[in-house]
Short mmCIF file of C-alpha atoms in Angstrom, two decimals:
data_model
loop_
_atom_site.label_atom_id
_atom_site.label_comp_id
_atom_site.label_asym_id
_atom_site.label_seq_id
_atom_site.Cartn_x
_atom_site.Cartn_y
_atom_site.Cartn_z
CA MET A 25 181.61 91.26 184.60
CA ARG A 26 183.98 91.30 187.57
CA THR A 27 183.02 94.92 188.26
CA ALA A 28 179.32 94.03 188.28
CA LEU A 29 179.92 91.21 190.77
CA ILE A 30 181.93 93.50 193.05
CA LEU A 31 179.19 96.15 192.92
CA LEU A 32 176.56 93.49 193.63
CA PHE A 33 178.41 92.43 196.78
CA ILE A 34 178.84 96.08 197.80
CA LEU A 35 175.10 96.65 197.29
CA ALA A 36 174.26 93.66 199.48
CA PHE A 37 176.64 94.93 202.18
CA ALA A 38 175.21 98.46 201.93
CA ALA A 39 171.68 97.14 202.49
CA VAL A 40 172.63 95.64 205.88
CA PRO A 41 172.07 98.90 207.87
CA GLY A 42 168.62 99.12 206.33
CA ALA A 43 167.76 95.76 207.88
CA LEU A 44 169.33 96.42 211.30
CA LEU A 45 168.42 100.07 211.92
CA PRO A 46 164.94 101.68 211.97
CA GLN A 47 164.09 103.46 208.72
CA ARG A 48 162.14 106.71 208.42
CA SER A 49 160.19 105.43 205.45
CA LEU A 50 158.76 102.62 207.62
CA ASN A 51 158.54 104.06 211.13
CA LYS A 52 159.58 107.63 211.82
CA ASP A 53 158.72 107.34 215.54
CA LYS A 54 161.23 104.52 216.05
CA VAL A 55 163.92 106.60 214.35
CA ASP A 56 163.17 109.52 216.69
CA GLN A 57 163.36 107.18 219.70
CA TYR A 58 166.69 105.79 218.48
CA LEU A 59 168.08 109.31 218.02
CA ALA A 60 166.97 110.32 221.50
CA ALA A 61 168.45 107.20 223.09
CA ASN A 62 171.85 107.17 221.36
CA GLY A 63 172.92 110.80 221.37
CA LYS A 64 175.90 111.91 219.28
CA THR A 65 176.47 108.50 217.73
CA ALA A 66 172.95 108.46 216.35
CA GLU A 67 173.38 112.01 215.01
CA ILE A 68 176.48 110.94 213.06
CA MET A 69 174.59 107.91 211.75
CA ASP A 70 171.76 110.21 210.69
CA LYS A 71 174.17 112.45 208.77
CA LEU A 72 175.44 109.32 206.99
CA GLN A 73 171.80 108.62 206.00
CA LEU A 74 171.78 105.28 207.81
CA PHE A 75 168.12 105.83 208.75
CA ASP A 76 167.23 106.43 205.08
CA VAL A 77 169.42 103.75 203.55
CA PHE A 78 167.41 102.87 200.45
CA SER A 79 166.89 106.50 199.43
CA SER A 80 170.38 107.68 200.43
CA VAL A 81 172.73 109.24 197.91
CA TRP A 82 175.38 106.56 198.32
CA PHE A 83 172.93 103.64 197.97
CA VAL A 84 171.37 105.12 194.84
CA ALA A 85 174.89 105.73 193.47
CA ILE A 86 175.80 102.06 193.97
CA VAL A 87 172.61 100.96 192.21
CA ALA A 88 173.31 103.38 189.33
CA LEU A 89 176.88 102.12 188.97
CA LEU A 90 175.64 98.51 189.03
CA LEU A 91 173.14 99.29 186.28
CA ILE A 92 175.80 101.00 184.15
CA SER A 93 178.15 98.06 184.70
CA LEU A 94 175.46 95.55 183.69
CA VAL A 95 174.63 97.47 180.52
CA GLY A 96 178.32 97.77 179.70
CA CYS A 97 178.63 94.02 180.17
CA ILE A 98 175.49 93.00 178.28
CA ILE A 99 176.05 94.94 175.06
CA PRO A 100 179.54 93.68 174.08
CA ARG A 101 178.77 90.12 175.21
CA THR A 102 175.58 90.10 173.15
CA ILE A 103 177.57 91.14 170.07
CA ASP A 104 180.20 88.47 170.76
CA HIS A 105 177.53 85.81 171.28
CA TYR A 106 175.82 86.72 168.00
CA LYS A 107 179.14 86.43 166.17
CA ALA A 108 179.86 83.10 167.85
CA MET A 109 176.49 81.70 166.73
CA LYS A 110 177.21 82.76 163.15
CA THR A 111 180.74 81.36 163.18
CA PRO A 112 181.11 77.66 162.09
CA PRO A 113 182.57 75.29 164.69
CA ALA A 114 186.37 75.15 164.79
CA ARG A 115 188.13 72.51 162.67
CA ALA A 116 189.24 69.33 164.37
CA PRO A 117 192.64 69.42 166.10
CA LYS A 118 195.39 67.38 164.51
CA ARG A 119 195.71 65.01 167.47
CA LEU A 120 192.31 64.18 168.95
CA ALA A 121 193.92 61.78 171.42
CA ARG A 122 195.13 64.76 173.45
CA LEU A 123 191.62 65.93 174.22
CA PRO A 124 190.02 65.18 177.62
CA LEU A 125 187.51 62.85 175.91
CA HIS A 126 188.73 60.55 173.20
CA ASP A 127 187.71 57.30 171.56
CA GLU A 128 188.43 55.44 168.32
CA ALA A 129 187.40 52.23 166.61
CA VAL A 130 187.36 50.43 163.26
CA VAL A 131 183.89 49.87 161.78
CA ASP A 132 182.82 47.53 159.02
CA ALA A 133 181.43 50.32 156.87
CA PRO A 134 182.80 52.72 154.27
CA ALA A 135 183.53 56.34 155.13
CA ASP A 136 180.41 57.58 153.33
CA GLU A 137 178.20 55.40 155.51
CA VAL A 138 179.93 56.66 158.67
CA SER A 139 179.48 60.25 157.47
CA LYS A 140 175.76 59.63 157.06
CA ARG A 141 175.56 58.32 160.64
CA VAL A 142 177.41 61.40 161.92
CA ARG A 143 175.00 63.77 160.16
CA GLU A 144 171.96 61.89 161.49
CA ARG A 145 173.28 61.71 165.04
CA LEU A 146 174.44 65.35 165.22
CA ASN A 147 171.65 66.90 163.15
CA LYS A 148 170.60 69.19 166.06
CA TRP A 149 174.15 70.42 166.57
CA ALA A 150 175.93 73.20 164.74
CA LEU A 151 177.72 70.90 162.29
CA THR A 152 180.34 71.48 159.59
CA GLU A 153 182.25 69.04 157.41
CA THR A 154 185.89 69.54 156.53
CA PRO A 155 187.27 67.77 153.43
CA ALA A 156 190.53 65.83 153.66
CA ASP A 157 192.60 68.45 151.83
CA GLU A 158 191.62 71.11 154.42
CA ASP A 159 191.81 68.92 157.53
CA ARG A 160 194.81 69.25 159.83
CA ALA A 161 195.38 65.47 159.77
CA GLY A 162 194.59 65.01 156.09
CA ALA A 163 191.33 63.08 156.54
CA ARG A 164 187.66 63.87 156.23
CA SER A 165 186.32 65.25 159.56
CA PHE A 166 183.25 66.76 161.19
CA SER A 167 183.09 69.54 163.75
CA ALA A 168 180.00 69.93 165.93
CA GLU A 169 179.15 72.33 168.72
CA LYS A 170 176.17 72.68 171.06
CA GLY A 171 175.19 74.69 174.15
CA TYR A 172 174.87 78.22 172.77
CA LEU A 173 171.88 78.67 175.09
CA ARG A 174 174.30 78.75 178.03
CA GLU A 175 175.61 82.16 177.06
CA PHE A 176 172.12 83.23 175.99
CA GLY A 177 170.83 82.34 179.46
CA ASN A 178 173.70 84.27 181.02
CA LEU A 179 172.77 87.33 178.99
CA VAL A 180 169.07 86.95 179.87
CA PHE A 181 170.02 86.74 183.56
CA HIS A 182 172.01 89.97 183.43
CA LEU A 183 169.34 91.68 181.33
CA GLY A 184 166.68 90.60 183.84
CA ILE A 185 168.69 92.09 186.72
CA ALA A 186 169.16 95.35 184.79
CA LEU A 187 165.46 95.53 183.91
CA LEU A 188 164.56 94.75 187.53
CA ILE A 189 166.60 97.74 188.72
CA ILE A 190 165.02 100.03 186.11
CA ILE A 191 161.44 98.83 186.78
CA VAL A 192 161.79 99.09 190.56
CA GLY A 193 163.19 102.60 190.14
CA LEU A 194 160.25 103.63 187.94
CA GLY A 195 157.83 102.01 190.39
CA ARG A 196 159.25 104.02 193.28
CA MET A 197 158.53 107.20 191.32
CA ILE A 198 154.84 106.53 190.63
CA TYR A 199 153.70 104.38 193.57
CA TYR A 200 151.62 105.32 196.58
CA GLU A 201 150.99 103.43 199.81
CA GLY A 202 148.51 104.68 202.38
CA GLN A 203 147.45 103.61 205.86
CA VAL A 204 143.99 104.16 207.25
CA ILE A 205 142.42 103.14 210.57
CA LEU A 206 138.73 102.27 210.54
CA LEU A 207 136.57 101.61 213.59
CA THR A 208 134.38 98.51 213.45
CA ASN A 209 131.24 97.61 215.33
CA THR A 210 133.03 94.67 216.98
CA GLY A 211 133.48 95.17 220.72
CA THR A 212 131.41 95.97 223.76
CA GLU A 213 127.86 97.26 223.50
CA ILE A 214 127.88 101.06 223.78
CA SER A 215 124.57 102.93 223.76
CA ASP A 216 125.80 106.30 222.59
CA ASP A 217 124.89 108.06 219.35
CA ASN A 218 128.33 109.69 219.00
CA VAL A 219 130.09 106.33 219.26
CA ASN A 220 127.65 104.62 216.91
CA SER A 221 128.15 107.35 214.31
CA ALA A 222 131.95 106.97 214.53
CA VAL A 223 132.06 103.24 213.78
CA VAL A 224 131.46 101.50 210.45
CA VAL A 225 132.24 104.66 208.46
CA PRO A 226 133.21 104.10 204.79
CA PHE A 227 136.67 105.02 203.55
CA CYS A 228 136.89 106.38 200.00
CA ASN A 229 140.10 106.48 198.01
CA THR A 230 139.29 109.86 196.48
CA ALA A 231 141.72 112.22 198.24
CA ALA A 232 145.13 111.95 199.83
CA ALA A 233 143.73 113.70 202.92
CA ASN A 234 141.52 110.67 203.63
CA TYR A 235 144.56 108.65 204.71
CA ASP A 236 146.04 108.67 208.19
CA SER A 237 149.49 108.38 206.61
CA LEU A 238 150.60 108.29 202.99
CA ARG A 239 153.89 107.53 201.28
CA SER A 240 154.35 108.11 197.57
CA GLY A 241 156.81 108.52 194.74
CA ASN A 242 158.18 111.80 193.45
CA THR A 243 155.75 111.99 190.52
CA PHE A 244 152.62 111.36 192.63
CA ASP A 245 150.62 114.56 193.20
CA GLY A 246 147.46 113.14 194.80
CA THR A 247 145.30 113.55 191.69
CA THR A 248 145.84 110.08 190.27
CA LEU A 249 144.13 108.02 192.98
CA ASN A 250 141.95 105.19 191.70
CA PRO A 251 138.45 105.94 193.10
CA PHE A 252 136.80 103.26 195.24
CA CYS A 253 135.15 102.96 198.65
CA ILE A 254 135.38 100.38 201.45
CA GLN A 255 133.28 99.86 204.55
CA VAL A 256 134.52 97.46 207.25
CA GLU A 257 131.59 95.68 208.86
CA ASP A 258 133.34 93.74 211.62
CA PHE A 259 136.59 92.17 212.77
CA ALA A 260 137.36 88.72 214.15
CA ALA A 261 140.65 87.36 215.45
CA ASP A 262 141.53 83.72 216.07
CA TYR A 263 144.00 83.12 218.90
CA LEU A 264 145.89 80.16 220.28
CA PRO A 265 145.52 79.44 224.03
CA ASN A 266 148.84 81.24 224.66
CA GLY A 267 147.52 84.39 223.01
CA GLN A 268 149.36 84.06 219.70
CA ALA A 269 147.27 85.22 216.76
CA LYS A 270 146.29 82.66 214.12
CA MET A 271 144.26 84.73 211.67
CA PHE A 272 142.57 88.12 211.37
CA THR A 273 139.35 88.38 209.35
CA SER A 274 137.07 91.26 208.40
CA HIS A 275 133.85 91.26 206.43
CA ILE A 276 133.74 94.32 204.21
CA ARG A 277 131.68 96.00 201.52
CA PHE A 278 133.33 97.75 198.58
CA ALA A 279 132.37 99.71 195.49
CA GLU A 280 134.33 100.92 192.49
CA GLU A 281 133.84 104.34 190.93
CA GLU A 282 130.66 103.54 189.02
CA ASP A 283 128.94 102.10 192.15
CA MET A 284 130.22 104.50 194.82
CA ARG A 285 127.01 106.57 194.85
CA LYS A 286 124.78 103.57 195.40
CA PRO A 287 123.49 102.81 198.93
CA VAL A 288 126.07 100.93 201.01
CA ASP A 289 123.71 97.96 201.29
CA GLU A 290 124.06 97.48 197.51
CA TRP A 291 127.86 97.39 197.55
CA GLU A 292 129.63 94.09 196.95
CA LYS A 293 130.59 91.92 199.92
CA THR A 294 133.86 90.10 200.48
CA THR A 295 136.10 88.79 203.25
CA LEU A 296 139.47 90.37 203.95
CA GLN A 297 142.22 88.37 205.65
CA VAL A 298 145.91 88.77 206.36
CA ASN A 299 147.96 88.06 203.18
CA HIS A 300 144.73 87.82 201.16
CA PRO A 301 144.28 91.38 199.83
CA LEU A 302 141.35 92.83 197.97
CA ARG A 303 142.37 93.79 194.44
CA ILE A 304 140.24 96.69 193.30
CA ALA A 305 140.63 99.44 190.69
CA GLY A 306 144.28 98.59 190.16
CA ASP A 307 145.07 98.83 193.90
CA ARG A 308 145.56 96.23 196.61
CA VAL A 309 143.92 96.58 200.01
CA TYR A 310 145.59 94.65 202.84
CA LEU A 311 144.31 93.90 206.34
CA GLN A 312 147.52 94.82 208.13
CA GLY A 313 146.60 94.85 211.81
CA HIS A 314 144.08 95.75 214.47
CA GLY A 315 143.72 97.28 217.90
CA PHE A 316 141.24 98.78 220.34
CA ALA A 317 139.56 102.16 220.65
CA PRO A 318 138.25 102.97 224.18
CA ALA A 319 135.24 105.28 224.48
CA PHE A 320 134.93 107.89 227.26
CA LYS A 321 132.11 110.20 228.22
CA VAL A 322 132.75 113.45 230.09
CA THR A 323 129.76 115.06 231.82
CA TRP A 324 130.20 118.62 233.15
CA PRO A 325 128.44 119.94 236.27
CA ASN A 326 125.81 121.70 234.13
CA GLY A 327 124.72 118.34 232.70
CA GLU A 328 126.22 118.75 229.24
CA SER A 329 128.43 115.92 228.01
CA ARG A 330 130.94 115.01 225.35
CA THR A 331 131.73 111.49 224.11
CA SER A 332 134.88 110.47 222.27
CA ILE A 333 136.26 107.20 220.95
CA VAL A 334 139.91 107.15 219.87
CA GLN A 335 142.19 104.30 218.86
CA PHE A 336 144.97 103.39 221.30
CA ARG A 337 148.40 102.19 220.20
CA PRO A 338 149.10 98.49 220.92
CA ASP A 339 152.34 98.56 222.94
CA ASP A 340 152.27 94.82 223.66
CA PRO A 341 151.95 92.94 220.34
CA THR A 342 150.89 89.73 222.12
CA PHE A 343 148.30 90.73 224.73
CA PHE A 344 147.54 94.19 223.30
CA LEU A 345 148.11 96.35 226.34
CA SER A 346 147.61 99.70 224.61
CA SER A 347 148.27 103.37 225.32
CA GLY A 348 146.60 106.56 224.12
CA ALA A 349 145.14 109.93 224.90
CA LEU A 350 141.88 111.86 224.50
CA ARG A 351 141.09 115.58 224.74
CA PHE A 352 137.75 117.24 225.53
CA ASP A 353 136.73 120.87 225.08
CA PRO A 354 134.11 122.22 227.53
CA PRO A 355 130.68 123.13 226.13
CA ALA A 356 130.26 126.59 224.66
CA GLY A 357 128.89 129.16 227.08
CA MET A 358 130.00 127.30 230.18
CA TYR A 359 132.79 129.82 230.87
CA PRO A 360 132.68 133.61 230.39
CA ASP A 361 135.55 133.85 227.89
CA LEU A 362 137.65 131.65 225.62
CA PHE A 363 140.75 131.94 227.80
CA GLU A 364 139.01 130.52 230.86
CA ARG A 365 137.36 127.85 228.74
CA ARG A 366 140.78 126.85 227.44
CA GLN A 367 142.07 126.53 230.99
CA ASN A 368 139.36 123.98 231.79
CA GLN A 369 139.81 121.48 228.98
CA ILE A 370 139.87 117.83 230.05
CA ALA A 371 142.60 115.44 228.89
CA ILE A 372 142.87 111.71 229.51
CA GLU A 373 146.03 109.65 229.07
CA GLY A 374 146.69 106.05 230.04
CA LEU A 375 146.48 102.35 229.29
CA PHE A 376 143.80 100.00 227.98
CA ALA A 377 143.71 96.22 228.53
CA PRO A 378 141.28 94.04 226.56
CA THR A 379 141.40 91.38 229.30
CA ALA A 380 142.34 93.16 232.49
CA GLU A 381 144.57 91.73 235.19
CA PHE A 382 145.54 93.93 238.14
CA THR A 383 148.88 93.16 239.79
CA GLY A 384 151.31 94.87 242.16
CA GLU A 385 151.35 95.28 245.93
CA LYS A 386 148.03 97.14 246.00
CA GLY A 387 146.49 95.33 243.03
CA ALA A 388 146.38 98.58 241.06
CA LEU A 389 148.88 97.88 238.27
CA LEU A 390 146.98 97.17 235.04
CA GLN A 391 148.16 94.32 232.81
CA SER A 392 146.54 92.42 229.95
CA SER A 393 146.34 88.64 230.20
CA TYR A 394 144.79 87.86 226.78
CA PRO A 395 144.50 89.72 223.45
CA ALA A 396 140.76 89.17 222.97
CA MET A 397 138.38 91.61 224.63
CA GLN A 398 136.91 89.62 227.53
CA ASP A 399 137.14 92.01 230.48
CA PRO A 400 138.22 95.49 229.31
CA ALA A 401 139.60 98.07 231.70
CA VAL A 402 141.63 101.28 231.66
CA ALA A 403 144.23 102.85 233.91
CA VAL A 404 144.22 106.59 233.18
CA ASP A 405 145.49 109.92 234.39
CA ILE A 406 142.96 112.75 234.12
CA TYR A 407 144.22 116.30 233.52
CA ARG A 408 142.60 119.70 233.52
CA GLY A 409 143.94 122.79 231.78
CA ASP A 410 145.16 123.72 228.32
CA ALA A 411 145.20 120.38 226.44
CA GLY A 412 146.70 121.96 223.31
CA LEU A 413 143.51 121.98 221.26
CA ASP A 414 143.88 125.69 220.43
CA THR A 415 147.66 126.01 220.16
CA GLY A 416 147.72 125.67 216.37
CA ARG A 417 150.32 122.93 216.68
CA SER A 418 149.71 119.27 215.87
CA GLN A 419 149.21 117.08 218.92
CA GLY A 420 150.34 113.51 219.44
CA LEU A 421 147.60 110.97 218.88
CA PHE A 422 148.77 108.60 221.61
CA SER A 423 150.20 110.98 224.23
CA LEU A 424 149.73 114.43 225.68
CA ASP A 425 152.10 117.33 225.19
CA ARG A 426 154.76 117.07 227.92
CA ASP A 427 155.68 120.74 227.52
CA LEU A 428 152.16 121.71 228.61
CA MET A 429 152.56 119.54 231.72
CA HIS A 430 155.99 120.89 232.61
CA SER A 431 154.84 124.49 232.22
CA GLY A 432 151.86 123.89 234.53
CA GLN A 433 149.28 124.60 231.84
CA LEU A 434 148.01 121.03 232.19
CA ALA A 435 147.59 119.70 235.74
CA LYS A 436 146.79 116.19 236.87
CA GLU A 437 143.44 115.89 238.64
CA ALA A 438 143.17 112.14 239.26
CA ARG A 439 144.59 108.69 238.52
CA VAL A 440 142.02 105.89 238.38
CA ASN A 441 141.41 102.35 237.18
CA LEU A 442 138.04 101.86 235.50
CA LYS A 443 136.20 98.88 234.11
CA GLN A 444 133.42 99.15 231.57
CA GLY A 445 130.53 101.23 232.92
CA GLU A 446 132.52 102.60 235.86
CA SER A 447 133.14 106.31 236.37
CA THR A 448 134.99 108.78 238.55
CA GLU A 449 134.10 112.32 239.64
CA LEU A 450 136.49 115.27 239.81
CA ALA A 451 136.48 117.90 242.54
CA ASP A 452 134.23 120.28 240.61
CA GLY A 453 131.66 117.57 239.88
CA THR A 454 132.86 116.68 236.37
CA LYS A 455 132.18 113.00 235.73
CA ILE A 456 134.48 110.75 233.63
CA GLU A 457 132.93 107.45 232.50
CA PHE A 458 134.55 104.54 230.64
CA LEU A 459 131.86 103.32 228.24
CA GLY A 460 133.72 100.35 226.71
CA ALA A 461 135.75 99.81 223.55
CA LYS A 462 135.48 98.91 219.89
CA GLU A 463 138.05 97.19 217.70
CA PHE A 464 139.69 99.00 214.82
CA VAL A 465 141.44 97.63 211.74
CA ASN A 466 144.47 99.05 210.02
CA LEU A 467 144.14 98.87 206.23
CA GLN A 468 146.96 99.45 203.79
CA VAL A 469 146.19 100.56 200.23
CA SER A 470 149.06 99.91 197.81
CA HIS A 471 149.34 101.07 194.21
CA ASP A 472 152.26 99.99 192.05
CA PRO A 473 151.53 99.39 188.35
CA THR A 474 155.04 98.02 187.80
CA GLN A 475 154.48 95.02 190.05
CA PHE A 476 153.64 92.67 187.13
CA TRP A 477 156.74 93.73 185.22
CA VAL A 478 158.88 93.20 188.31
CA LEU A 479 157.60 89.62 188.31
CA VAL A 480 158.38 89.25 184.60
CA ALA A 481 161.93 90.56 185.04
CA THR A 482 162.48 88.31 188.07
CA VAL A 483 161.22 85.19 186.28
CA ALA A 484 163.37 86.04 183.26
CA ALA A 485 166.45 86.46 185.45
CA LEU A 486 165.80 83.14 187.22
CA ALA A 487 165.16 81.33 183.92
CA GLY A 488 168.37 82.76 182.50
CA MET A 489 170.33 81.68 185.57
CA VAL A 490 168.91 78.13 185.32
CA MET A 491 169.90 77.97 181.64
CA SER A 492 173.40 79.26 182.28
CA LEU A 493 173.96 76.76 185.08
CA GLY A 494 172.23 73.75 183.53
CA ILE A 495 173.43 73.91 179.90
CA LYS A 496 176.99 72.97 178.93
CA ARG A 497 178.87 74.39 175.97
CA ARG A 498 180.51 71.36 174.31
CA ARG A 499 182.26 70.32 171.10
CA VAL A 500 182.65 67.02 169.26
CA TRP A 501 185.00 66.14 166.44
CA VAL A 502 184.83 63.03 164.29
CA ARG A 503 187.63 62.06 161.87
CA MET A 504 187.43 59.13 159.42
CA PHE A 505 190.37 57.23 157.90
CA PRO A 506 189.35 54.86 155.06
CA LEU A 507 191.22 51.51 155.16
CA GLU A 508 192.27 49.39 152.17
CA ASP A 509 189.86 46.55 153.08
CA GLY A 510 186.83 48.88 152.81
CA ARG A 511 186.49 49.47 156.54
CA THR A 512 186.93 52.82 158.25
CA ARG A 513 188.89 53.85 161.30
CA VAL A 514 186.88 56.47 163.17
CA GLU A 515 188.45 58.77 165.73
CA PHE A 516 186.46 60.92 168.18
CA GLY A 517 187.36 63.87 170.37
CA GLY A 518 185.24 65.78 172.87
CA LEU A 519 185.76 69.01 174.75
CA ALA A 520 183.55 70.93 177.21
CA ARG A 521 184.18 74.64 176.99
CA THR A 522 183.03 75.12 180.60
CA ASP A 523 182.29 72.55 183.29
CA LYS A 524 182.67 69.03 181.86
CA ALA A 525 180.68 67.30 184.66
CA GLY A 526 178.25 64.84 183.04
CA TRP A 527 179.60 65.49 179.56
CA GLY A 528 181.60 62.24 179.41
CA GLU A 529 178.45 60.12 179.53
CA GLU A 530 176.81 62.09 176.72
CA PHE A 531 179.99 61.90 174.66
CA GLN A 532 180.06 58.12 175.02
CA TYR A 533 176.41 57.87 173.90
CA ILE A 534 177.28 59.82 170.74
CA VAL A 535 180.27 57.57 170.02
CA ASP A 536 178.24 54.39 170.59
CA ASP A 537 175.41 55.58 168.33
CA ILE A 538 177.75 56.42 165.48
CA LEU A 539 179.75 53.21 165.83
CA GLU A 540 176.57 51.15 166.41
CA ARG A 541 178.22 49.32 169.26
CA ASP A 542 176.42 46.56 171.10
CA SER A 543 176.53 46.09 174.90
CA ASP A 544 179.64 43.91 174.85
CA ASP A 545 181.50 46.47 172.78
CA GLU A 546 180.35 49.21 175.16
CA ASP A 547 181.73 47.30 178.16
CA ALA A 548 185.01 46.78 176.36
CA ALA A 549 185.14 50.47 175.49
CA ASP A 550 184.45 51.39 179.11
CA ASN A 551 187.27 49.11 180.24
CA ASN A 552 189.60 50.68 177.71
CA THR A 553 188.57 54.16 178.88
CA ALA A 554 189.18 53.22 182.52
CA THR A 555 192.57 51.75 181.62
CA ASN A 556 193.52 54.89 179.70
CA GLU A 557 192.40 57.13 182.59
CA SER A 558 194.42 55.04 185.06
CA ALA A 559 197.47 55.27 182.86
CA ASP A 560 197.00 59.02 182.48
CA ASN A 561 196.70 59.47 186.26
CA LYS A 562 199.89 57.47 186.83
CA ALA A 563 201.69 59.52 184.20
CA LYS A 564 200.54 62.77 185.86
CA SER A 565 201.59 61.59 189.31
#
């Protein structure tokens, strides 16, 4: 038991880095930023797996040792507890007056009558009777014990902790958790077919590739997804005057596997809010966050155009000043060969503010003064050259490739601030127009079939802890000495095997019931008890 407690404290201490340092399982970008900012120290921390604490070898080893220790503690204690429940209570000590709780009195009743009272009063206790020839003091006595549920609760608590570790471990092997960003129709009015076709697009949980990011257990292979579809109709955010968010709400349509092929208009409707997930097909769908997706239109000198709408990353969690990047490939046939076409790609990188406020000496520094979209604007750098669309390497969603800039393959053409509907023209006549923005929602789909059993194990552990703390293991002995005049001298002894707080009052109730004392006798007994305790304290001092 001591080993399990030590390991539990070590486990709690080992989890501290996981709370203080960024973790790859939650945000790989923050880990990369931390490594870049802290040099050699961060590299050493990475080798110690401090950025992967909960999947590290040493953390798993501590959990495994804790589980082994708990099992090694539970099994022998369960056997001992079973034997203790089958073993009759111990015989009464020879001198009951030496026990922490003691009382005695002479009653006007024979010993048989007192024995009947004892059996009636202690009928819910484990009770045994010892005849006079076997009693240590040579008189008939009773031994009673109660509180076996204390040790039972202790065992249930430890078993619940062990089961919790096992269930969580199994859950981590079979779970999956995916993130997907969906554009809504909430935002500024944009009259463009490409933008309208990009918003309010259903998401279907039918393939792992449909997610923007996906984390899963070791046994998940992508073929066990629970099929369902969701379409986000709109998004609404409630804000306080200072810009703090109160609630996020989206109206959605959804369909399970049997209804997925029906028209979207026939899908079921519901409202999705923060901390109020949609439970569907064994999964939970959470509304985790939101942001803005600016739309830009690039028109080349020959009149052909391209429109793109891409979500920007909220860098300011309060007023949602966001950053992002877009890339445009020139129309086919505009340049004589692919190489020249690649050298004339257009890239846009910059900031978006839902409620623009321009500050600085020249009034050109873009800030956001409120998180709701009231006066959207962008501050962007426009580049021409190889934007990395044909390199075969993945490109950052929110920033351009700095290597392409440093090598001169991507050159800055202009830096402008644009409000909705405004545009700028490059030297060759290419026109860049800011069309407006739509809001996007970030949905999280979680699947963990062990969640219910985690709750069961947790409730069992808590119930066991309450039992072990609230129930007292206690013993009572009653010895009867028949007197020549037909009366009986009754002697009582009480002992709490653990904490005796509150046990004295219960012991006195038992004594009073058996002796059938009235209130005056109870007061006298209390005075005698107080006198005896005072005398004992003086003797000890």
